[in-house]
mmCIF file of C-alpha atoms and ligand atoms in Angstrom:
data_model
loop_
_atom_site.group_PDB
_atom_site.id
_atom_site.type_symbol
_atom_site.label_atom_id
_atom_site.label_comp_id
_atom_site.label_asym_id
_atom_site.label_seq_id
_atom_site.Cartn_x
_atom_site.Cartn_y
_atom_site.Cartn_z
ATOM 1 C CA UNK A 1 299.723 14.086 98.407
ATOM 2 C CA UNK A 2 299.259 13.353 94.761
ATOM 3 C CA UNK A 3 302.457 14.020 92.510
ATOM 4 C CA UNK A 4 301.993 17.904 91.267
ATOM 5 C CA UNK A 5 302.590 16.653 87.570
ATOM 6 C CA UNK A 6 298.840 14.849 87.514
ATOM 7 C CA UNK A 7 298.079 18.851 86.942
ATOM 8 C CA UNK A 8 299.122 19.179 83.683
ATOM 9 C CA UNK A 9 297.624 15.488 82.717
ATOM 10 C CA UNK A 10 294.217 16.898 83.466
ATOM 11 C CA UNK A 11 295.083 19.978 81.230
ATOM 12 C CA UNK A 12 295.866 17.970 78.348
ATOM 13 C CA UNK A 13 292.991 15.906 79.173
ATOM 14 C CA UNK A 14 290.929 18.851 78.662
ATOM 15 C CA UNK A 15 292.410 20.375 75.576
ATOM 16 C CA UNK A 16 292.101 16.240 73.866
ATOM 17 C CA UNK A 17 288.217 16.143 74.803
ATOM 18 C CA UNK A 18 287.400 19.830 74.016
ATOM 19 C CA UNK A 19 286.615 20.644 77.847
ATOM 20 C CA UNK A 20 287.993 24.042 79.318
ATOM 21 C CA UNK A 21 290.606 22.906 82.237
ATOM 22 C CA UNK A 22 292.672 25.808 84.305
ATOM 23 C CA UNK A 23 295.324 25.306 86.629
ATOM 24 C CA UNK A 24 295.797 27.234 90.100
ATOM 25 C CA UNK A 25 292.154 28.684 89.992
ATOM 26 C CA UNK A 26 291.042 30.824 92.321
ATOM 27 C CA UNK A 27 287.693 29.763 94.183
ATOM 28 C CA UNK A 28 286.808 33.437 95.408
ATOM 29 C CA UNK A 29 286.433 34.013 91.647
ATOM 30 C CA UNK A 30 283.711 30.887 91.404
ATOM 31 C CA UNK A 31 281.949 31.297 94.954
ATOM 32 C CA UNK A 32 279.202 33.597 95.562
ATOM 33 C CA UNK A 33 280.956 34.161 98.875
ATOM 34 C CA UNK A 34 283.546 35.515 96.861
ATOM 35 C CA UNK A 35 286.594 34.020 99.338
ATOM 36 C CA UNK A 36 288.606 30.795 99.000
ATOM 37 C CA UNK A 37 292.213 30.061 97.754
ATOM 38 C CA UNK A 38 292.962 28.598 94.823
ATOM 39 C CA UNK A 39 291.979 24.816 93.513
ATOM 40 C CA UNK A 40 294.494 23.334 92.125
ATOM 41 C CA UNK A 41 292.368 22.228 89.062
ATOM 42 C CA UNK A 42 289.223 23.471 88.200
ATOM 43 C CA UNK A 43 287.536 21.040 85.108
ATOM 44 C CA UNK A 44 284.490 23.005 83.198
ATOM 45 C CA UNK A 45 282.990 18.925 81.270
ATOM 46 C CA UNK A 46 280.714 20.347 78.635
ATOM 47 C CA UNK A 47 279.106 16.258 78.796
ATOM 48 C CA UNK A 48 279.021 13.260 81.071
ATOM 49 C CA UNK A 49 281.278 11.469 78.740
ATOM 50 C CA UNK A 50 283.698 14.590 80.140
ATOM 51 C CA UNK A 51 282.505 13.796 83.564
ATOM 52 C CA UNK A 52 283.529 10.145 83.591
ATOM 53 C CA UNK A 53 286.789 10.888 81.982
ATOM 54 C CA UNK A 54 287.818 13.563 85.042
ATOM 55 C CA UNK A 55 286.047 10.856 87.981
ATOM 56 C CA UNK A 56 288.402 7.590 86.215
ATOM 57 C CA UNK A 57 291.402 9.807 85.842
ATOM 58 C CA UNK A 58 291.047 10.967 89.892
ATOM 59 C CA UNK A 59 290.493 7.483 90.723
ATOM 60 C CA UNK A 60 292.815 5.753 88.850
ATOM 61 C CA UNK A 61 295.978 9.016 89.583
ATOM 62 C CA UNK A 62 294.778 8.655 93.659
ATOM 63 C CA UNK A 63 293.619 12.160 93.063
ATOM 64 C CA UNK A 64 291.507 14.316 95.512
ATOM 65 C CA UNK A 65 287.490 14.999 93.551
ATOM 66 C CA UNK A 66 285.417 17.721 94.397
ATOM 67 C CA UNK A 67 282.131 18.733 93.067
ATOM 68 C CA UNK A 68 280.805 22.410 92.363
ATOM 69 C CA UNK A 69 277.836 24.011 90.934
ATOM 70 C CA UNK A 70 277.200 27.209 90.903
ATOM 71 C CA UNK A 71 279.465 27.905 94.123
ATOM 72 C CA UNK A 72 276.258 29.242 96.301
ATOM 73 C CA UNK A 73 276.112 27.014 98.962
ATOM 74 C CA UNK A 74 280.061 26.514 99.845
ATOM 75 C CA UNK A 75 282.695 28.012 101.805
ATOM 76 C CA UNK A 76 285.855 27.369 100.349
ATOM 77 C CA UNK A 77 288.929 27.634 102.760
ATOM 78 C CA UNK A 78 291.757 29.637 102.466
ATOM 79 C CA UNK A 79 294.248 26.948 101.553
ATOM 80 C CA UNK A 80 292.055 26.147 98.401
ATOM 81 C CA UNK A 81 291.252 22.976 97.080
ATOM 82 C CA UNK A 82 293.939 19.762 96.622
ATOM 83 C CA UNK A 83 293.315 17.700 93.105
ATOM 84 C CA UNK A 84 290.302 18.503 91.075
ATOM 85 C CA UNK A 85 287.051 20.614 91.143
ATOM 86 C CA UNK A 86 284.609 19.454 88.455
ATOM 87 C CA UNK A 87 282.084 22.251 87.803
ATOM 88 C CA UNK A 88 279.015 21.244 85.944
ATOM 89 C CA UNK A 89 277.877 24.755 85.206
ATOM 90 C CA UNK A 90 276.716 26.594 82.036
ATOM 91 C CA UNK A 91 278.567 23.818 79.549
ATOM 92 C CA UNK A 92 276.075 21.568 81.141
ATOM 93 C CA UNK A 93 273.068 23.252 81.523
ATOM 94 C CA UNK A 94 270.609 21.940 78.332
ATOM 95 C CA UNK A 95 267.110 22.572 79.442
ATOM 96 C CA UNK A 96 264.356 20.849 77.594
ATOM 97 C CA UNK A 97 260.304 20.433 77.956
ATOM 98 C CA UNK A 98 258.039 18.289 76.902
ATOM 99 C CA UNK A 99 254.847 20.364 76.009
ATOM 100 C CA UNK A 100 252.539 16.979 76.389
ATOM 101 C CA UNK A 101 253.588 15.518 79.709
ATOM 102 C CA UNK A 102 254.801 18.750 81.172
ATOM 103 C CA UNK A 103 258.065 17.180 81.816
ATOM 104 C CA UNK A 104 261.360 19.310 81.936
ATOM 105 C CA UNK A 105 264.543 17.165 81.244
ATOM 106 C CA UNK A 106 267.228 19.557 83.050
ATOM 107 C CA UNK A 107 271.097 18.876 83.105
ATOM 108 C CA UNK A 108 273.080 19.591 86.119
ATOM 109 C CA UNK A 109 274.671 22.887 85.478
ATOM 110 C CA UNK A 110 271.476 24.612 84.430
ATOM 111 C CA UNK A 111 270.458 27.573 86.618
ATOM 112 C CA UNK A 112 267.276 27.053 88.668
ATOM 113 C CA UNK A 113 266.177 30.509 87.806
ATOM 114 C CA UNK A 114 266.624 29.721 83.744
ATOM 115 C CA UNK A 115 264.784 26.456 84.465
ATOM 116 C CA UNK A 116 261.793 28.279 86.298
ATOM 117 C CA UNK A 117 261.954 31.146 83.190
ATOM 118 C CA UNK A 118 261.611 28.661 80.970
ATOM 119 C CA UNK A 119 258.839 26.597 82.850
ATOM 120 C CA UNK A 120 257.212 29.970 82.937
ATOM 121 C CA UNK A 121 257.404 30.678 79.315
ATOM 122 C CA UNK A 122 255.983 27.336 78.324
ATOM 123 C CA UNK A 123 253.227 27.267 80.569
ATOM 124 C CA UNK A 124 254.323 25.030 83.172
ATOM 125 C CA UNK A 125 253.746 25.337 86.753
ATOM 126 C CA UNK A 126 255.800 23.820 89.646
ATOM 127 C CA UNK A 127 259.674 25.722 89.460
ATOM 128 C CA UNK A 128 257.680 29.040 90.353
ATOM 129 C CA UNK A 129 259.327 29.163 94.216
ATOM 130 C CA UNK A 130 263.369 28.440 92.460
ATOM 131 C CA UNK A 131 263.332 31.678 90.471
ATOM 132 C CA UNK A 132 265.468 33.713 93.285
ATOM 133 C CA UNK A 133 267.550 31.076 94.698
ATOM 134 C CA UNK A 134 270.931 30.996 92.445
ATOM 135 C CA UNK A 135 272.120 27.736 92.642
ATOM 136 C CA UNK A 136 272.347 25.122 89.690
ATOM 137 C CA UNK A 137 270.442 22.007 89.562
ATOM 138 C CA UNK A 138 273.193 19.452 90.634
ATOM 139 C CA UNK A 139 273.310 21.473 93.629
ATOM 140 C CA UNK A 140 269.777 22.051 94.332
ATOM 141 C CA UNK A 141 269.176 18.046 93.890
ATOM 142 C CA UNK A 142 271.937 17.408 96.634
ATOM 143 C CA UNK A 143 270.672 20.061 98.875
ATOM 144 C CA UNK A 144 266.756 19.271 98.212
ATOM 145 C CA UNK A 145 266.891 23.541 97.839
ATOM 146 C CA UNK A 146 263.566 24.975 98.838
ATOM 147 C CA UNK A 147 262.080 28.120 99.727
ATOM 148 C CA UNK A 148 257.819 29.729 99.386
ATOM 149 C CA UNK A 149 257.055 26.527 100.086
ATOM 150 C CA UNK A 150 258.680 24.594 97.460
ATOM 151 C CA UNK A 151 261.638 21.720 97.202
ATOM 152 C CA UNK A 152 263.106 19.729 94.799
ATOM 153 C CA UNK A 153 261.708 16.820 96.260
ATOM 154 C CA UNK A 154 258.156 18.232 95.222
ATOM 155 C CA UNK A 155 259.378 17.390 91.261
ATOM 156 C CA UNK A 156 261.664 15.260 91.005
ATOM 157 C CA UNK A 157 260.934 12.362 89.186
ATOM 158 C CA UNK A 158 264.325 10.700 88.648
ATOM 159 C CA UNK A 159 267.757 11.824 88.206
ATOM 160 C CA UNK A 160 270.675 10.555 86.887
ATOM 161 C CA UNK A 161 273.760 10.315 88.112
ATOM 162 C CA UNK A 162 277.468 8.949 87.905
ATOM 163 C CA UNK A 163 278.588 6.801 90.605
ATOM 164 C CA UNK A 164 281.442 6.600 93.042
ATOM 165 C CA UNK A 165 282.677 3.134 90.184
ATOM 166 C CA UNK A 166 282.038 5.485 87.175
ATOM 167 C CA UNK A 167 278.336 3.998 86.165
ATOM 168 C CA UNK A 168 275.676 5.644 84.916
ATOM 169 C CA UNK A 169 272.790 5.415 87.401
ATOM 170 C CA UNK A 170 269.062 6.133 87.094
ATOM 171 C CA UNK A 171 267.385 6.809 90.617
ATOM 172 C CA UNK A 172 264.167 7.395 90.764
ATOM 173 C CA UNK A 173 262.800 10.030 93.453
ATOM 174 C CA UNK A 174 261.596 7.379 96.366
ATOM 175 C CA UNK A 175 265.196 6.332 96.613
ATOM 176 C CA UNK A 176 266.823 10.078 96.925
ATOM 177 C CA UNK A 177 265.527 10.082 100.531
ATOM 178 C CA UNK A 178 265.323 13.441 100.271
ATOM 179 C CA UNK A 179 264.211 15.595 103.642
ATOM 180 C CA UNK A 180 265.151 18.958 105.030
ATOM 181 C CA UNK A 181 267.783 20.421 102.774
ATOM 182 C CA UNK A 182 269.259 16.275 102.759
ATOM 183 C CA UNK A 183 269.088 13.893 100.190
ATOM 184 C CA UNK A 184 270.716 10.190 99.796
ATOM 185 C CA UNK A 185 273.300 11.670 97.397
ATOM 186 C CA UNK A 186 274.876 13.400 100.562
ATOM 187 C CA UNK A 187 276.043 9.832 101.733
ATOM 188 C CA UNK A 188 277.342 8.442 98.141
ATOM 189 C CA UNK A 189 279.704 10.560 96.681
ATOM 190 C CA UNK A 190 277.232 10.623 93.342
ATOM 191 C CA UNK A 191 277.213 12.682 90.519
ATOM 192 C CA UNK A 192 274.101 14.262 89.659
ATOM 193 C CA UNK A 193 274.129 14.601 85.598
ATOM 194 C CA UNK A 194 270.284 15.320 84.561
ATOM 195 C CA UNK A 195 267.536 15.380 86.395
ATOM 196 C CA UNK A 196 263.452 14.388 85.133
ATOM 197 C CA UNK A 197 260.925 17.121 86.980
ATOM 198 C CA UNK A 198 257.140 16.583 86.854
ATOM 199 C CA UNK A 199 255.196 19.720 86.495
ATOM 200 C CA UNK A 200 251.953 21.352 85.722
ATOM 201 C CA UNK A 201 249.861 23.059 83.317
ATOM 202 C CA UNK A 202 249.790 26.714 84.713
ATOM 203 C CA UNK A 203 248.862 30.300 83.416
ATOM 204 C CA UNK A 204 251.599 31.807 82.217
ATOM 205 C CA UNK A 205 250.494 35.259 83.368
ATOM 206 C CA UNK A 206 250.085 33.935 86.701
ATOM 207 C CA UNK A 207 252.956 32.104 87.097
ATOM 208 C CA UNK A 208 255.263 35.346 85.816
ATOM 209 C CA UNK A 209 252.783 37.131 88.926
ATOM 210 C CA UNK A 210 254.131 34.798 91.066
ATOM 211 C CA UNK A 211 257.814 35.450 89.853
ATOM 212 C CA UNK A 212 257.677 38.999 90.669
ATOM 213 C CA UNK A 213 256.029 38.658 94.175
ATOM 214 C CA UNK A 214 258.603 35.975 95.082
ATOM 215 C CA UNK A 215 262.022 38.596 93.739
ATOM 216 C CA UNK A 216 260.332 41.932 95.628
ATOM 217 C CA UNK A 217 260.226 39.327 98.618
ATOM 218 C CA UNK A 218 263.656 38.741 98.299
ATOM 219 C CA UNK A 219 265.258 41.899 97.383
ATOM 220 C CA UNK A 220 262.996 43.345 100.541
ATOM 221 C CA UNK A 221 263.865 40.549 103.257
ATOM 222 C CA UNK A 222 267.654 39.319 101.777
ATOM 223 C CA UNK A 223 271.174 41.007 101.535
ATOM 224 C CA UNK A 224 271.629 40.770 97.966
ATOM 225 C CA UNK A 225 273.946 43.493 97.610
ATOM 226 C CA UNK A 226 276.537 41.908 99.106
ATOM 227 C CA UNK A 227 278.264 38.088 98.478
ATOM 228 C CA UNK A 228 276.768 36.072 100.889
ATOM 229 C CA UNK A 229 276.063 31.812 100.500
ATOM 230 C CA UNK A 230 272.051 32.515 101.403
ATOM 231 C CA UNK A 231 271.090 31.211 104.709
ATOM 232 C CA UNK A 232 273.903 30.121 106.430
ATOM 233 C CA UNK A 233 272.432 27.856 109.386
ATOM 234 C CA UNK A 234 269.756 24.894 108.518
ATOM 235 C CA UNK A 235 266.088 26.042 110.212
ATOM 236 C CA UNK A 236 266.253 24.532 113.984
ATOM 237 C CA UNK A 237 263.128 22.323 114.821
ATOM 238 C CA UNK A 238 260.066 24.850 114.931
ATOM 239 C CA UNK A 239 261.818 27.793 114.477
ATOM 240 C CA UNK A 240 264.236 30.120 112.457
ATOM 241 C CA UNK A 241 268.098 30.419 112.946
ATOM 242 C CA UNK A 242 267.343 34.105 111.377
ATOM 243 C CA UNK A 243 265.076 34.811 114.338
ATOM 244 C CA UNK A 244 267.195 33.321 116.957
ATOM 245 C CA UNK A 245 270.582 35.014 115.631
ATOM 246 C CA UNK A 246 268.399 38.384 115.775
ATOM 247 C CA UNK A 247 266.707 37.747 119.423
ATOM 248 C CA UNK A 248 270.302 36.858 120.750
ATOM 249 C CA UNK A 249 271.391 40.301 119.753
ATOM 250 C CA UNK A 250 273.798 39.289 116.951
ATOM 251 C CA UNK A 251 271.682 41.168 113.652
ATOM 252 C CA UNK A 252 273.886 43.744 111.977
ATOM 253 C CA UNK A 253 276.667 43.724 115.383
ATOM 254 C CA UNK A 254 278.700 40.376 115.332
ATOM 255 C CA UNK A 255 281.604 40.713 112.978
ATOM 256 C CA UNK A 256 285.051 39.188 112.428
ATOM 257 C CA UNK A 257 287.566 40.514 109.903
ATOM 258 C CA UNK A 258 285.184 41.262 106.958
ATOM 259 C CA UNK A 259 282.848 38.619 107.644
ATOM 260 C CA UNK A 260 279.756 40.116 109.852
ATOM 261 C CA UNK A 261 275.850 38.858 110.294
ATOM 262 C CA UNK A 262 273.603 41.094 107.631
ATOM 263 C CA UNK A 263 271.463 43.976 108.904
ATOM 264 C CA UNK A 264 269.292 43.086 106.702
ATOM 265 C CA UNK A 265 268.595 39.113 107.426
ATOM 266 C CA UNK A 266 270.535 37.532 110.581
ATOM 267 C CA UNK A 267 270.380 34.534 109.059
ATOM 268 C CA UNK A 268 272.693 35.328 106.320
ATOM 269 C CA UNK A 269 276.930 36.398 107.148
ATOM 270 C CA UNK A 270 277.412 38.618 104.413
ATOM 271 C CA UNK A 271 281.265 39.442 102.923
ATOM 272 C CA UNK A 272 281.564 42.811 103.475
ATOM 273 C CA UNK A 273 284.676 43.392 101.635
ATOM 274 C CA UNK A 274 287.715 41.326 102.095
ATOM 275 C CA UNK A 275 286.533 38.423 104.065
ATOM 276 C CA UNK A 276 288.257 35.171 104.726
ATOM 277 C CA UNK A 277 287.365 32.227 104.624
ATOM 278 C CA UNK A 278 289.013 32.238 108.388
ATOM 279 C CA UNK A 279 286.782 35.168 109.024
ATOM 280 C CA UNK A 280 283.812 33.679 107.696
ATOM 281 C CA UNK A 281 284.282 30.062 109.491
ATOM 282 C CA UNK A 282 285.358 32.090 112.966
ATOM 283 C CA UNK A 283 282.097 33.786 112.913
ATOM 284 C CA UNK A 284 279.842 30.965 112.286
ATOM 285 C CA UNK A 285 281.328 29.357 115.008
ATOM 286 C CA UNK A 286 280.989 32.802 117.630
ATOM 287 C CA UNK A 287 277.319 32.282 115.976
ATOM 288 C CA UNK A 288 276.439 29.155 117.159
ATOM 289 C CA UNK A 289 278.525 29.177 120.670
ATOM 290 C CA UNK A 290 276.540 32.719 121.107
ATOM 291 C CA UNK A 291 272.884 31.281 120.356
ATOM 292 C CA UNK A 292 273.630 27.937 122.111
ATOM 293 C CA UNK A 293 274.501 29.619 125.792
ATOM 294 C CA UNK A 294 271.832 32.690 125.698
ATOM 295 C CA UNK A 295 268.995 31.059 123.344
ATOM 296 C CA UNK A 296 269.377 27.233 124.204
ATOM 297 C CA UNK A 297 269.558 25.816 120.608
ATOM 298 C CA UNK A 298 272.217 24.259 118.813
ATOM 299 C CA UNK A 299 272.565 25.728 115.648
ATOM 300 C CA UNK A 300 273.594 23.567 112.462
ATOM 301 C CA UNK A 301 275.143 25.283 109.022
ATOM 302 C CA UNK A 302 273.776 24.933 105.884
ATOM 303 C CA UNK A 303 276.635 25.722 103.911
ATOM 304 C CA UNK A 304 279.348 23.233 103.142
ATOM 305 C CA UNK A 305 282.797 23.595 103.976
ATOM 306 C CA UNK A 306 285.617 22.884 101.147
ATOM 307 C CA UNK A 307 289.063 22.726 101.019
ATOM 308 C CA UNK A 308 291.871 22.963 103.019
ATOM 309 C CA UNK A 309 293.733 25.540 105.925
ATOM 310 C CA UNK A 310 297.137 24.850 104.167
ATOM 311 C CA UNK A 311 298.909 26.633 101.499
ATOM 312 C CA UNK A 312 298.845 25.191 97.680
ATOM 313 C CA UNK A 313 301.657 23.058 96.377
HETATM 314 C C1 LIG B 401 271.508 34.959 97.957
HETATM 315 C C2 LIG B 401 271.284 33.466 98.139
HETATM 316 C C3 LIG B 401 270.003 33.004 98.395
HETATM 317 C C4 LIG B 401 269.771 31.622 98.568
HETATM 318 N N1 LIG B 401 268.499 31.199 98.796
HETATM 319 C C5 LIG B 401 268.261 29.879 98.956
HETATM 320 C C6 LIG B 401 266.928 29.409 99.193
HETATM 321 O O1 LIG B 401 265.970 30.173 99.232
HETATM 322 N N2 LIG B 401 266.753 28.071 99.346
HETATM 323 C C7 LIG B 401 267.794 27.182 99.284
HETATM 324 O O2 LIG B 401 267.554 25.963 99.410
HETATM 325 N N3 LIG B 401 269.054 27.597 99.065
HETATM 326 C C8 LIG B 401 269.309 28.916 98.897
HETATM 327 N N4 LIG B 401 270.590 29.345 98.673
HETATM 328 C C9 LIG B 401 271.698 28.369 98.674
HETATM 329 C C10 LIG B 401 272.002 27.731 97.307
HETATM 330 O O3 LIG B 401 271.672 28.604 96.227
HETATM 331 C C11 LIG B 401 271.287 26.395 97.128
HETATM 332 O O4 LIG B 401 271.607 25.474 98.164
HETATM 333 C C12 LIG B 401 271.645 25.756 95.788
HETATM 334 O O5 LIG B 401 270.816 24.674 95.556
HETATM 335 C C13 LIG B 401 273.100 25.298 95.705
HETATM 336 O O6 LIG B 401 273.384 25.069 94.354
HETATM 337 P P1 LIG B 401 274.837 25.329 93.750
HETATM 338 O O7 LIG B 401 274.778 24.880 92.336
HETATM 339 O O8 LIG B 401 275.278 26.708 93.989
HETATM 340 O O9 LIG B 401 275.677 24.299 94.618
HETATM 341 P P2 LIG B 401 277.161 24.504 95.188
HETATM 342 O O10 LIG B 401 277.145 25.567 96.215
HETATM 343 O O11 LIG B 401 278.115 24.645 94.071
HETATM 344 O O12 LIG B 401 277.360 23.097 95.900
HETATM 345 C C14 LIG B 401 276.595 22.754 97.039
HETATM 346 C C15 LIG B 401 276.877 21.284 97.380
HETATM 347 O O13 LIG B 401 276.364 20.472 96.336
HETATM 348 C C16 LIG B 401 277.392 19.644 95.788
HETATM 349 N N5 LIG B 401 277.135 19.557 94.351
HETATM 350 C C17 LIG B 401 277.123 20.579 93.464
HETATM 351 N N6 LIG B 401 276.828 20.113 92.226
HETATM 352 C C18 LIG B 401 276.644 18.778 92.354
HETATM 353 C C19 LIG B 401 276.322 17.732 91.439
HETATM 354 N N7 LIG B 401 276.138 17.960 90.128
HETATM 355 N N8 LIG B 401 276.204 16.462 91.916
HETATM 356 C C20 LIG B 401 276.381 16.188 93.244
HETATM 357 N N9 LIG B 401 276.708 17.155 94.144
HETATM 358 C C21 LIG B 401 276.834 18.419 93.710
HETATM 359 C C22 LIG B 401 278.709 20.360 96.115
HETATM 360 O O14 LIG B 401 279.795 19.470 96.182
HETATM 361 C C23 LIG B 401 278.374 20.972 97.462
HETATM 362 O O15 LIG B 401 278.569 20.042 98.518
HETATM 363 C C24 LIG B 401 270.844 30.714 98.492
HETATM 364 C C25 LIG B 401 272.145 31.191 98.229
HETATM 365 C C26 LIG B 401 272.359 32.555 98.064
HETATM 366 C C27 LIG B 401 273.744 33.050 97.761
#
């Protein structure tokens, strides 16, 4: 357990390099689940310089490191997070495109749905299928995030990234191994800083067409009314952990605490006011044991799990 005072180092840290650092932050407030005790520190870098600075000072201090983007795709536990969380969110989210080779140079804490606004606006096809999933690009690179038939891995051309010894890294796409909501970075402990996509020329009429279509989808087949992490369960092998949850009778009826499977879309547990993180990780697990003895499958999540059971220094 790291020495409580390394808190207040990072602080200062923050307030030296002009980067916003808090203390003792809760992660319900940062989490689209909206549940999750507090991290001890959460870092907002505003550049990689910032980045390398937080990764040196954990390594050198012995000092847990946690990533987040835009907090979609995690379940934070109840105990909250030991040593830092670095967020590369809206302080890192520069977009830019290059009108000639219909390239858009993205940093990590840029939304998908600004990127795929602002492919749209400039004529460039290729982001259309990101523009209702609410995760940042660090994140979606990780996950390979995909939906109407579109992943990351589709235009990617290289990203860059900070290591696990603080080096700037280029990889290019055919090493990111990316595959079904996997990619190499899963295995490395990498930073994703910036990513290079290759896109299209497009119609911009059609491509805002598309936009709509793919939100009226959305707000149709998805809970978005209520704090949810999207799908919670990857797709099993030839089918969908949405239509399995439903045909083993769980859709709208399994609940624990405030956690319960959506009416809406079994696939997704929604927070229905008050949740825990307890709640949340107790009914994934009544989930899976549920669809594994009356459907046959084994059920895997999607989300990832952060953070610990035990209380905060
Ligand atoms: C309503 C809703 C709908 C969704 N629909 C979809 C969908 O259609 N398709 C889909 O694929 N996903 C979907 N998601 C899930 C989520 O939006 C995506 O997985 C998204 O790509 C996660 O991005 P994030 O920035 O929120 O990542 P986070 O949730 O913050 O982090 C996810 C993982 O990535 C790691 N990570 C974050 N940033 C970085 C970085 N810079 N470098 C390295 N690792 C990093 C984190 O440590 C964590 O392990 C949905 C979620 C919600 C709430």
């Amino acid at each position: 357990m790291p020495d409580p005072a390394y808190i207040d180092a990072v602080v200062a840290l923050g307030q030296e390099h002009g980067f916003r650092v808090r203390a003792h932050e809760p992660m319900c407030d940062h989490t689209s689940f909206r549940v999750g005790g507090p991290a001890d520190v959460l870092a907002d870098p505003s550049a990689p310089e910032h980045v390398r600075l937080l990764k040196s000072f954990a390594l050198q201090a012995k000092v847990p490191f946690a990533l987040l983007g835009a907090g979609t795709n995690v379940l934070v536990r109840d105990g909250g997070i030991r040593g830092i969380v670095c967020r590369l969110g809206p302080a890192m989210g520069h977009i830019e495109v290059d009108h000639v080779s219909h390239r858009m140079s993205v940093q990590a804490g840029a939304l998908l749905r600004q990127v795929s606004l602002r492919a749209a606006e400039s004529g460039i096809s290729g982001m259309e299928w990101a523009v209702g999933i609410p995760g940042n690009v660090g994140g979606a690179v990780f996950m390979n995030a995909g939906a109407h038939g579109g992943t990351m891995a589709d235009v990617v051309v290289s990203v860059t990234t900070l290591t696990c010894q603080c080096e700037f890294r280029t990889w290019q796409a055919s090493e990111l191994a990316f595959g079904y909501r996997e990619s190499a970075l899963q295995g490395t402990g990498d930073i994703v800083l910036e990513a290079t996509l290759q896109l299209e020329p497009g119609s911009r009429e059609a491509i805002e067409r598309r936009h709509q279509e793919i939100l009226e989808s959305r707000r149709q087949a998805q809970p978005l009314d209520l704090p949810s992490a999207g799908s919670v369960f990857k797709r099993p092998p030839g089918d969908y952990a949405g239509r399995l949850i439903e045909a083993a009778g769980l859709k709208g009826r399994a609940r624990v605490g405030g956690a319960m499977v959506s009416e809406k879309h079994a696939g997704f547990i929604v927070n229905t006011g008050g949740a825990t993180a307890a709640d949340v990780l107790a009914l994934i697990e009544l989930v899976q044991r549920t669809v594994r003895e009356r459907m046959g499958v084994e059920l895997e999540p999607e989300v990832r799990v952060m953070g610990d059971d035990s209380a905060p220094l």
